[in-house]
Amino acid sequence: MARGAPAAEPSDFEKQRLANIAERDALLQKLTQEARAAGSFPPPASVNGNANQKKRPAKPKGPPAKKVKKEDIEPRRVSSRLKGIQADSEVQRAKEEKEYEERRIVEQKKRERQTDEVWFEGSLLIGTDTLLKGVARPGERTFDADDVKETSDKDVAKMRENMGALKLWGEWDPNRIKLTPERIYSMALHPMASKPVVFAGDKLGNLGIIDAGQKNGTGSDTVKKEIKNEEEEEEDEDPDPVISVIKPHTRTISAMYTHPSKPQNLFTASYDSSIRSVDLQKSVAVEIYGPEAKDTDDPISGVDMATTDPNVVYFTTLNGGFGQYDTRTKAKDAKTWQLSEKKIGGFTLHPLAPHFVATASLDRTMKLWDLRKMEKGIPVLVGEHESRLSVSHAAFNSAGQVATSSYDDTIKIHSFGLGRQSKKGNAALESMTTWKAGHQIGEDVMKPEVVVRHNNQTGRWVTILRPQWQRSPKNGLQKLVIGNMNRFVDVYAADGTQLAQLGDDLGENRITAVPAVAVFHESQDWIAAGTASGKLCLWM
């Protein structure tokens, strides 16, 4: 604007805005004058125009409430002066240190493993006559090379038909089948084929057992029903399923295994640094392995055995160790090797060549080891594959393939350089059994043949998702199961083809939590899964 030029006339909008401001100021001044005349100012809410706000009516005055003296629950604190102890004195410090040490010992005792035998009620669930029926024997194959045929689309269609036909156990809703008091961390189905018997281990060392052959209202055939009061009305009774719960461990039961030659025994591994054998016939849980010192903290993350040797257990630890122990010897005779600087979350042995071990670690790797040869004091490293994030589990199937789950949201299936595998995957079996001791393979060969996208983000409150193969499928068609964060259970073939997604077949939302821990029966098409609330989902 040139100097001395006349100012521009304000617009209509600016005129209206100035008029509104003047009107508001006049109103505020008037309200202020009225408030002063009355001897008080209105509250800020009224000044801002909230004149419609109603005042709360005054409470009628009555006699004052009688004060009740609260009873002291906690012991009264007494100062050091009243105790006759000088502040900051050596006596006071010694007393505090003693109290702290006593509390520490109590907490440590709670977590320390118990070496004594744990007895539980006998004949609660499983008849001894049924344990030994329909169980595989060591070294006996359920199929051989003559049974292996070329996989076709008909095979996929048949597997999908079989898996898709599975239904939730209908005797009780899953919400009524509380198998353990706390979050389920590991599961297993007993290998007998006559009826499903499910085991579940929880976060606090409890072991739940249920016979899924029982009927609603009758219980298991081997369970003796209690005598009921004749006066009780039985018409409206709807009893819960019969479940046995024992506590063989003091901390998380991380893994379990039933050896084909000892179907009456369940081997359980725990974060309390021990492995126990639960004898289902004698109703006792006996420690078969644990560090010599009871206060040694070496949490066990996995357990497995060779089908040809029922006396040797293999295990991994959260400290990155791998161990081999003959139960006929003393604990000090166990062989241990440091295979990782970080946690080994899961491992398995090759079912038909148990000198091969696959481990999954927090260091983001899946590694394959050969126990037949030592190098620098540890088993020979055959090869390794690195993922973007930590690997949760490495599971061998009977064909020699390894499936892993990882926090990079993948399921990977490794066939070790043999090309894309069939559903039976027998090419991997033939190759691995011919490898000589010390055989090594490169990074390219270790790459997975199949990568399946899968949400594995379990977070803090859901147990880590781990793939589990069916150990001895009847038709030789390899398939695995894994939990689904959308409250389903996924079933995949060995080439990554999805066969089914199991949920509530009635569509009634009976599954109210993630069935994160999912396992196959050894030979039957039964799938059990457990939730963070200790509930069981069972498809048959």
Coordinates of C-alpha atoms in Angstrom, one line a residue:
M1 CA 0.0 0.0 0.0
A2 CA 1.3 3.4 -0.9
R3 CA 2.1 5.8 1.9
G4 CA -0.8 8.2 2.6
A5 CA -3.4 6.0 0.7
P6 CA -6.8 5.7 2.4
A7 CA -7.5 2.5 4.4
A8 CA -9.7 -0.1 2.7
E9 CA -13.3 -0.4 4.1
P10 CA -13.8 -3.7 6.1
S11 CA -15.8 -6.5 4.5
D12 CA -19.3 -7.5 5.5
F13 CA -17.9 -10.6 7.2
E14 CA -15.4 -8.5 9.3
K15 CA -18.2 -6.1 10.2
Q16 CA -20.4 -8.9 11.5
R17 CA -17.5 -10.5 13.4
L18 CA -16.7 -7.1 15.2
A19 CA -20.4 -6.7 16.0
N20 CA -20.6 -10.2 17.6
I21 CA -17.5 -9.4 19.7
A22 CA -19.1 -6.1 20.9
E23 CA -22.4 -7.8 21.7
R24 CA -20.5 -10.6 23.7
D25 CA -18.5 -8.0 25.7
A26 CA -21.6 -6.0 26.5
L27 CA -23.3 -9.2 27.8
L28 CA -20.3 -10.2 29.9
Q29 CA -20.1 -6.7 31.4
K30 CA -23.8 -6.8 32.3
L31 CA -23.5 -10.2 33.9
T32 CA -20.5 -9.0 35.9
Q33 CA -22.4 -6.0 37.2
E34 CA -25.4 -8.1 38.3
A35 CA -23.1 -10.6 40.1
R36 CA -21.4 -7.7 41.9
A37 CA -24.7 -6.3 42.9
A38 CA -25.7 -9.7 44.4
G39 CA -22.4 -9.9 46.3
S40 CA -20.9 -12.8 44.4
F41 CA -19.4 -13.8 41.1
P42 CA -20.8 -16.7 39.1
P43 CA -18.7 -19.9 38.6
P44 CA -16.5 -20.0 35.5
A45 CA -18.9 -22.4 33.8
S46 CA -21.6 -19.8 33.8
V47 CA -19.3 -17.1 32.5
N48 CA -18.5 -19.2 29.5
G49 CA -22.1 -19.4 28.6
N50 CA -23.1 -22.7 30.3
A51 CA -26.1 -21.1 32.0
N52 CA -28.2 -24.2 31.6
Q53 CA -26.1 -26.2 34.0
K54 CA -28.2 -27.1 37.0
K55 CA -27.0 -26.8 40.5
R56 CA -27.0 -29.8 42.7
P57 CA -29.7 -29.6 45.5
A58 CA -28.2 -29.1 48.9
K59 CA -28.2 -32.2 51.0
P60 CA -30.4 -32.0 54.1
K61 CA -28.4 -31.6 57.2
G62 CA -28.7 -34.4 59.7
P63 CA -26.7 -35.8 62.6
P64 CA -23.1 -36.3 61.8
A65 CA -22.1 -39.8 60.7
K66 CA -20.6 -41.9 63.5
K67 CA -17.0 -42.5 62.7
V68 CA -16.0 -46.2 62.8
K69 CA -12.5 -47.0 63.6
K70 CA -10.9 -49.2 61.0
E71 CA -9.4 -52.4 62.3
D72 CA -5.7 -52.7 61.6
I73 CA -5.0 -55.7 59.5
E74 CA -1.3 -55.2 59.0
P75 CA 1.1 -55.3 62.0
R76 CA 1.9 -51.8 63.3
R77 CA 5.3 -50.5 62.3
V78 CA 7.5 -49.7 65.3
S79 CA 10.4 -47.3 64.9
S80 CA 13.9 -48.4 65.7
R81 CA 14.0 -45.7 68.4
L82 CA 11.1 -47.4 70.3
K83 CA 12.8 -50.8 69.8
G84 CA 15.9 -49.3 71.4
I85 CA 17.8 -49.6 68.2
Q86 CA 19.8 -46.7 67.0
A87 CA 19.0 -45.5 63.5
D88 CA 21.4 -46.5 60.8
S89 CA 23.1 -48.8 63.2
E90 CA 24.8 -52.1 62.4
V91 CA 22.2 -53.9 64.3
Q92 CA 19.4 -52.4 62.2
R93 CA 21.2 -53.1 58.9
A94 CA 21.9 -56.7 60.0
K95 CA 18.2 -57.2 60.9
E96 CA 17.0 -55.9 57.5
E97 CA 19.5 -58.1 55.6
K98 CA 18.3 -61.1 57.6
E99 CA 14.7 -60.4 56.8
Y100 CA 15.5 -59.9 53.1
E101 CA 17.4 -63.2 53.0
E102 CA 14.6 -65.1 54.7
R103 CA 12.1 -63.7 52.1
R104 CA 14.5 -64.7 49.3
I105 CA 14.8 -68.2 50.5
V106 CA 11.1 -68.6 50.8
E107 CA 10.6 -67.5 47.2
Q108 CA 13.4 -69.7 46.0
K109 CA 11.9 -72.7 47.7
K110 CA 8.6 -72.2 45.8
R111 CA 10.5 -72.4 42.5
E112 CA 12.9 -75.2 43.5
R113 CA 12.2 -78.6 41.9
Q114 CA 11.0 -81.4 44.2
T115 CA 13.0 -84.7 43.9
D116 CA 10.5 -86.8 45.9
E117 CA 8.1 -89.1 44.2
V118 CA 4.7 -87.6 43.5
W119 CA 1.8 -90.0 44.2
F120 CA -1.7 -89.5 42.9
E121 CA -5.0 -91.4 43.1
G122 CA -4.7 -94.7 41.2
S123 CA -7.2 -96.0 38.7
L124 CA -8.7 -92.5 38.2
L125 CA -8.8 -92.5 34.5
I126 CA -7.1 -95.1 32.4
G127 CA -7.5 -98.9 32.7
T128 CA -4.3 -100.8 32.4
D129 CA -5.9 -103.1 29.9
T130 CA -6.3 -100.3 27.4
L131 CA -2.9 -98.8 27.6
L132 CA -1.1 -101.6 25.8
K133 CA -3.5 -102.0 22.9
G134 CA -3.0 -100.6 19.5
V135 CA 0.4 -99.0 20.2
A136 CA 3.3 -99.0 17.7
R137 CA 6.4 -101.0 18.5
P138 CA 10.0 -99.7 18.2
G139 CA 11.5 -100.2 14.7
E140 CA 8.2 -101.3 13.2
R141 CA 7.2 -99.0 10.4
T142 CA 3.6 -98.3 9.6
F143 CA 4.4 -98.0 5.9
D144 CA 7.4 -98.9 3.7
A145 CA 8.7 -98.1 0.3
D146 CA 6.1 -100.3 -1.4
D147 CA 3.3 -98.3 0.1
V148 CA 4.6 -95.0 -1.2
K149 CA 2.8 -93.8 -4.3
E150 CA 3.0 -90.6 -6.4
T151 CA 1.0 -87.9 -4.8
S152 CA -1.9 -86.5 -6.9
D153 CA -4.7 -84.0 -6.5
K154 CA -6.8 -86.9 -5.3
D155 CA -4.6 -87.3 -2.3
V156 CA -5.1 -83.7 -1.4
A157 CA -8.8 -83.9 -1.9
K158 CA -9.0 -87.0 0.3
M159 CA -6.9 -85.4 3.1
R160 CA -9.1 -82.3 2.9
E161 CA -12.2 -84.4 3.1
N162 CA -10.9 -86.3 6.1
M163 CA -9.7 -83.2 8.0
G164 CA -12.7 -81.2 7.1
A165 CA -15.0 -83.9 8.5
L166 CA -13.5 -83.6 12.0
K167 CA -16.0 -82.3 14.6
L168 CA -15.6 -80.9 18.1
W169 CA -16.1 -83.5 20.9
G170 CA -19.8 -83.1 21.5
E171 CA -20.2 -84.4 25.0
W172 CA -19.2 -81.0 26.6
D173 CA -18.6 -77.5 25.3
P174 CA -14.9 -76.6 25.4
N175 CA -15.6 -74.0 28.0
R176 CA -16.6 -76.7 30.4
I177 CA -13.5 -78.9 29.9
K178 CA -11.0 -77.2 32.1
L179 CA -8.0 -79.5 31.9
T180 CA -5.5 -77.5 33.9
P181 CA -5.8 -74.6 36.5
E182 CA -3.5 -72.3 34.5
R183 CA -2.4 -71.6 30.9
I184 CA -1.7 -74.8 28.9
Y185 CA 1.9 -74.8 27.7
S186 CA 2.3 -78.4 26.3
M187 CA 0.0 -81.2 25.2
A188 CA 0.1 -84.8 24.1
L189 CA -2.4 -87.5 23.0
H190 CA -1.7 -91.0 24.2
P191 CA -0.7 -93.3 21.3
M192 CA -3.4 -95.9 21.9
A193 CA -5.9 -96.0 19.1
S194 CA -9.0 -97.3 21.0
K195 CA -9.9 -93.9 22.5
P196 CA -8.4 -90.4 22.9
V197 CA -6.6 -89.8 26.2
V198 CA -5.3 -86.2 26.4
F199 CA -2.5 -84.8 28.6
A200 CA -1.9 -81.1 29.2
G201 CA 0.8 -79.4 31.2
D202 CA 0.4 -75.8 32.4
K203 CA 2.4 -72.9 33.5
L204 CA 2.7 -73.8 37.1
G205 CA 3.6 -77.5 36.7
N206 CA 0.1 -79.0 36.8
L207 CA -0.6 -82.0 34.6
G208 CA -4.2 -82.6 33.5
I209 CA -5.5 -85.9 32.2
I210 CA -8.8 -86.6 30.5
D211 CA -10.3 -89.7 29.0
A212 CA -12.3 -88.5 26.0
G213 CA -14.1 -91.9 25.8
Q214 CA -16.4 -90.9 28.6
K215 CA -20.0 -89.8 28.0
N216 CA -21.8 -86.9 29.5
G217 CA -23.3 -88.0 32.8
T218 CA -21.6 -91.4 32.9
G219 CA -17.8 -90.7 33.1
S220 CA -15.1 -93.2 32.0
D221 CA -15.8 -96.9 32.1
T222 CA -12.9 -97.2 34.5
V223 CA -14.0 -94.5 36.9
K224 CA -16.1 -95.5 40.0
K225 CA -18.9 -93.1 40.5
E226 CA -19.5 -91.8 44.0
I227 CA -22.6 -92.9 45.8
K228 CA -25.2 -90.2 45.4
N229 CA -27.6 -89.1 48.1
E230 CA -31.0 -90.6 47.4
E231 CA -32.6 -87.3 48.4
E232 CA -30.8 -85.4 45.6
E233 CA -32.8 -84.9 42.4
E234 CA -30.9 -86.4 39.5
E235 CA -33.2 -85.1 36.7
D236 CA -31.5 -81.7 36.3
E237 CA -27.9 -82.9 36.9
D238 CA -25.4 -82.1 34.2
P239 CA -22.0 -83.2 35.7
D240 CA -18.7 -81.9 34.4
P241 CA -16.3 -84.3 32.7
V242 CA -14.0 -86.4 34.9
I243 CA -10.5 -84.9 34.9
S244 CA -7.5 -85.9 36.9
V245 CA -5.0 -83.1 37.8
I246 CA -1.6 -83.8 39.5
K247 CA 1.4 -81.6 40.1
P248 CA 4.6 -83.4 39.2
H249 CA 6.6 -80.1 38.7
T250 CA 6.9 -76.8 40.5
R251 CA 7.2 -74.8 37.3
T252 CA 6.1 -74.8 33.7
I253 CA 5.7 -78.2 32.0
S254 CA 7.4 -77.4 28.7
A255 CA 7.2 -80.7 26.8
M256 CA 6.0 -84.3 27.1
Y257 CA 6.6 -87.6 25.3
T258 CA 5.3 -91.1 25.4
H259 CA 7.7 -93.8 24.2
P260 CA 6.1 -96.5 22.0
S261 CA 7.6 -99.3 24.1
K262 CA 6.4 -97.8 27.4
P263 CA 2.9 -96.6 26.8
Q264 CA 2.2 -96.7 30.5
N265 CA 4.7 -93.9 31.1
L266 CA 4.5 -90.2 30.2
F267 CA 7.8 -88.3 30.2
T268 CA 7.5 -84.6 31.2
A269 CA 10.1 -81.9 31.1
S270 CA 9.9 -78.7 33.1
Y271 CA 11.4 -75.3 33.7
D272 CA 12.2 -76.6 37.2
S273 CA 15.2 -78.2 35.5
S274 CA 13.9 -81.8 35.8
I275 CA 12.4 -84.6 33.7
R276 CA 9.9 -86.9 35.3
S277 CA 8.3 -90.2 34.3
V278 CA 4.6 -90.3 35.2
D279 CA 3.6 -94.0 35.6
L280 CA -0.1 -94.2 34.8
Q281 CA -0.4 -97.7 36.1
K282 CA 1.4 -97.2 39.5
S283 CA 0.0 -93.7 39.8
V284 CA 3.4 -92.1 40.7
A285 CA 5.6 -89.5 39.1
V286 CA 9.4 -90.1 39.5
E287 CA 12.2 -87.8 38.7
I288 CA 14.5 -89.5 36.2
Y289 CA 16.8 -86.5 35.5
G290 CA 17.8 -83.3 37.3
P291 CA 21.0 -81.5 38.1
E292 CA 22.9 -82.8 41.1
A293 CA 22.4 -79.5 43.0
K294 CA 18.7 -78.9 43.7
D295 CA 19.1 -75.1 43.4
T296 CA 20.6 -75.3 39.9
D297 CA 18.5 -73.3 37.5
D298 CA 18.7 -74.8 34.1
P299 CA 15.1 -74.8 32.7
I300 CA 14.4 -77.6 30.3
S301 CA 12.5 -76.5 27.1
G302 CA 12.1 -79.8 25.3
V303 CA 12.3 -83.6 25.5
D304 CA 12.5 -86.3 22.9
M305 CA 13.5 -90.0 22.6
A306 CA 14.7 -92.4 19.9
T307 CA 12.0 -95.0 19.2
T308 CA 14.7 -97.7 19.2
D309 CA 15.9 -96.8 22.7
P310 CA 13.5 -96.3 25.6
N311 CA 16.2 -95.6 28.2
V312 CA 17.9 -92.5 26.8
V313 CA 16.2 -89.1 26.9
Y314 CA 17.4 -86.0 24.9
F315 CA 16.6 -82.5 26.1
T316 CA 17.3 -78.8 25.5
T317 CA 17.4 -75.9 27.9
L318 CA 16.5 -72.2 27.9
N319 CA 20.2 -71.6 28.5
G320 CA 21.1 -72.9 25.0
G321 CA 22.2 -76.3 26.1
F322 CA 21.5 -79.8 24.6
G323 CA 21.7 -83.0 26.7
Q324 CA 21.7 -86.7 26.4
Y325 CA 21.0 -88.9 29.4
D326 CA 20.7 -92.6 30.0
T327 CA 18.2 -93.1 32.8
R328 CA 20.0 -96.2 34.0
T329 CA 23.0 -94.0 35.1
K330 CA 23.4 -91.1 37.5
A331 CA 22.6 -87.5 36.6
K332 CA 26.3 -86.6 36.7
D333 CA 26.8 -88.9 33.8
A334 CA 24.6 -86.9 31.5
K335 CA 26.3 -85.5 28.4
T336 CA 25.6 -81.8 27.7
W337 CA 26.7 -79.5 25.0
Q338 CA 26.3 -75.7 24.6
L339 CA 24.7 -75.4 21.1
S340 CA 23.5 -71.8 21.4
E341 CA 24.3 -68.6 23.3
K342 CA 20.5 -68.0 23.6
K343 CA 17.4 -69.9 24.4
I344 CA 16.6 -73.1 22.5
G345 CA 12.8 -73.1 22.4
G346 CA 12.2 -76.4 20.7
F347 CA 13.9 -79.4 19.1
T348 CA 13.2 -82.9 17.7
L349 CA 15.1 -86.0 16.6
H350 CA 14.8 -87.5 13.2
P351 CA 12.3 -90.3 14.0
L352 CA 14.1 -92.9 11.8
A353 CA 17.7 -91.5 12.0
P354 CA 17.8 -90.1 15.6
H355 CA 21.4 -89.1 15.3
F356 CA 20.1 -86.0 13.4
V357 CA 18.8 -83.2 15.7
A358 CA 17.0 -80.1 14.6
T359 CA 17.0 -77.1 17.0
A360 CA 15.2 -73.8 17.0
S361 CA 16.6 -70.8 18.9
L362 CA 16.1 -67.3 20.0
D363 CA 19.2 -66.4 18.0
R364 CA 16.9 -66.6 14.9
T365 CA 18.3 -69.9 13.5
M366 CA 17.2 -73.4 12.8
K367 CA 20.2 -75.7 13.0
L368 CA 20.7 -79.3 12.0
W369 CA 23.2 -81.4 14.0
D370 CA 24.8 -84.8 13.7
L371 CA 25.4 -86.6 17.0
R372 CA 27.7 -89.3 15.4
K373 CA 30.7 -87.0 15.2
M374 CA 32.1 -84.3 17.5
E375 CA 33.8 -81.1 16.4
K376 CA 35.3 -78.6 18.8
G377 CA 33.6 -80.4 21.7
I378 CA 30.1 -80.3 20.2
P379 CA 28.1 -82.3 17.6
V380 CA 28.9 -81.5 14.0
L381 CA 26.8 -78.7 12.6
V382 CA 25.3 -80.1 9.4
G383 CA 23.8 -76.7 8.3
E384 CA 21.8 -73.8 9.5
H385 CA 19.1 -71.4 8.2
E386 CA 18.6 -67.9 9.7
S387 CA 15.2 -66.2 9.8
R388 CA 14.4 -62.6 10.3
L389 CA 13.2 -63.1 13.8
S390 CA 13.4 -65.8 16.5
V391 CA 12.5 -69.4 15.6
S392 CA 10.1 -71.1 18.0
H393 CA 10.2 -74.7 17.1
A394 CA 11.8 -77.2 14.7
A395 CA 9.8 -80.4 14.2
F396 CA 11.0 -83.5 12.2
N397 CA 8.4 -85.7 10.5
S398 CA 8.9 -89.4 9.7
A399 CA 9.9 -88.5 6.2
G400 CA 12.9 -86.3 7.3
Q401 CA 11.4 -82.9 6.6
V402 CA 11.6 -80.2 9.3
A403 CA 8.9 -77.6 9.9
T404 CA 9.6 -74.4 11.8
S405 CA 7.5 -71.6 13.1
S406 CA 9.0 -68.1 13.6
Y407 CA 8.0 -64.7 14.8
D408 CA 8.5 -63.4 11.3
D409 CA 5.0 -64.9 10.7
T410 CA 6.0 -67.9 8.7
I411 CA 5.8 -71.6 8.7
K412 CA 8.8 -73.0 6.8
I413 CA 9.2 -76.6 5.6
H414 CA 12.8 -77.7 4.9
S415 CA 13.5 -80.6 2.6
F416 CA 17.3 -80.0 2.5
G417 CA 17.9 -79.5 -1.2
L418 CA 15.8 -82.3 -2.7
G419 CA 13.4 -80.0 -4.6
R420 CA 9.8 -79.5 -4.0
Q421 CA 8.5 -82.4 -2.0
S422 CA 5.5 -84.6 -2.5
K423 CA 2.9 -84.9 0.3
K424 CA 4.8 -87.9 1.5
G425 CA 8.2 -86.4 1.3
N426 CA 10.0 -89.7 1.1
A427 CA 12.8 -88.3 -1.0
A428 CA 14.1 -86.4 2.0
L429 CA 14.0 -89.7 4.0
E430 CA 16.1 -91.6 1.5
S431 CA 18.7 -88.8 1.3
M432 CA 19.2 -88.2 5.0
T433 CA 19.6 -91.8 5.9
T434 CA 22.5 -92.1 3.4
W435 CA 24.4 -89.1 4.8
K436 CA 27.7 -90.2 6.4
A437 CA 28.9 -88.9 9.8
G438 CA 30.2 -85.3 9.5
H439 CA 28.2 -84.6 6.3
Q440 CA 27.6 -80.9 5.9
I441 CA 25.3 -78.8 3.6
G442 CA 25.5 -75.2 2.5
E443 CA 23.2 -72.3 3.2
D444 CA 21.4 -72.6 -0.2
V445 CA 20.6 -76.3 0.6
M446 CA 19.2 -75.4 4.0
K447 CA 16.7 -72.9 2.6
P448 CA 13.1 -73.9 3.0
E449 CA 11.3 -75.4 0.0
V450 CA 8.0 -74.1 1.3
V451 CA 7.2 -70.8 3.1
V452 CA 3.6 -70.4 4.4
R453 CA 2.5 -67.0 5.7
H454 CA 1.0 -67.5 9.2
N455 CA 0.2 -65.1 12.0
N456 CA 2.5 -66.2 14.9
Q457 CA 2.2 -63.0 17.0
T458 CA 1.0 -64.6 20.3
G459 CA 2.1 -61.8 22.6
R460 CA 2.5 -62.3 26.3
W461 CA -0.6 -64.2 27.3
V462 CA -0.9 -66.8 24.6
T463 CA 1.5 -69.8 24.4
I464 CA 3.9 -69.7 21.4
L465 CA 2.5 -71.4 18.3
R466 CA 4.5 -74.5 17.3
P467 CA 3.9 -76.9 14.4
Q468 CA 3.5 -80.5 15.3
W469 CA 3.5 -83.4 12.7
Q470 CA 1.4 -86.5 12.9
R471 CA 4.0 -89.0 14.0
S472 CA 2.8 -92.1 12.1
P473 CA 0.1 -91.3 9.6
K474 CA -1.8 -94.4 8.5
N475 CA -1.7 -93.6 4.8
G476 CA 1.8 -92.1 4.9
L477 CA 0.6 -88.7 3.9
Q478 CA 2.5 -86.2 6.1
K479 CA 0.5 -83.4 7.7
L480 CA 1.0 -80.9 10.5
V481 CA -1.1 -78.9 12.9
I482 CA -0.6 -75.5 14.4
G483 CA -2.8 -73.1 16.4
N484 CA -4.4 -70.1 14.7
M485 CA -4.7 -66.7 16.4
N486 CA -8.2 -66.3 15.0
R487 CA -9.3 -69.1 17.4
F488 CA -8.9 -71.9 14.8
V489 CA -6.5 -74.7 14.3
D490 CA -4.7 -75.0 10.9
V491 CA -3.8 -78.3 9.2
Y492 CA -1.2 -78.3 6.4
A493 CA 0.3 -81.0 4.1
A494 CA 4.0 -81.4 3.6
D495 CA 4.1 -79.2 0.6
G496 CA 2.3 -76.3 2.4
T497 CA -1.1 -77.0 1.1
Q498 CA -3.7 -76.1 3.7
L499 CA -6.0 -79.1 4.3
A500 CA -8.4 -77.6 6.9
Q501 CA -9.1 -74.9 9.4
L502 CA -10.8 -76.4 12.4
G503 CA -13.1 -74.4 14.6
D504 CA -16.6 -74.6 16.0
D505 CA -18.4 -76.8 13.5
L506 CA -21.8 -75.7 14.8
G507 CA -21.0 -72.0 14.4
E508 CA -22.0 -71.2 18.0
N509 CA -18.7 -69.6 19.1
R510 CA -18.0 -72.3 21.6
I511 CA -14.2 -71.7 21.3
T512 CA -13.7 -68.5 23.3
A513 CA -9.9 -68.4 23.4
V514 CA -7.0 -69.2 21.1
P515 CA -6.3 -73.0 20.9
A516 CA -2.6 -72.2 20.8
V517 CA -1.1 -75.6 21.8
A518 CA -2.3 -78.1 19.1
V519 CA -1.2 -81.7 18.6
F520 CA -2.0 -84.7 16.4
H521 CA -2.6 -88.2 17.6
E522 CA 0.2 -90.5 16.5
S523 CA -1.9 -92.4 13.9
Q524 CA -5.6 -91.4 14.3
D525 CA -7.0 -88.2 12.8
W526 CA -7.6 -86.7 16.2
I527 CA -6.5 -83.2 17.1
A528 CA -6.3 -81.8 20.6
A529 CA -5.6 -78.1 21.4
G530 CA -5.4 -76.2 24.6
T531 CA -6.0 -72.5 25.6
A532 CA -4.6 -70.0 28.0
S533 CA -7.5 -70.6 30.3
G534 CA -6.7 -74.3 30.6
K535 CA -9.6 -75.4 28.4
L536 CA -9.5 -78.3 25.9
C537 CA -10.7 -78.4 22.3
L538 CA -10.8 -81.9 20.8
W539 CA -11.6 -82.7 17.2
M540 CA -12.4 -86.3 16.2

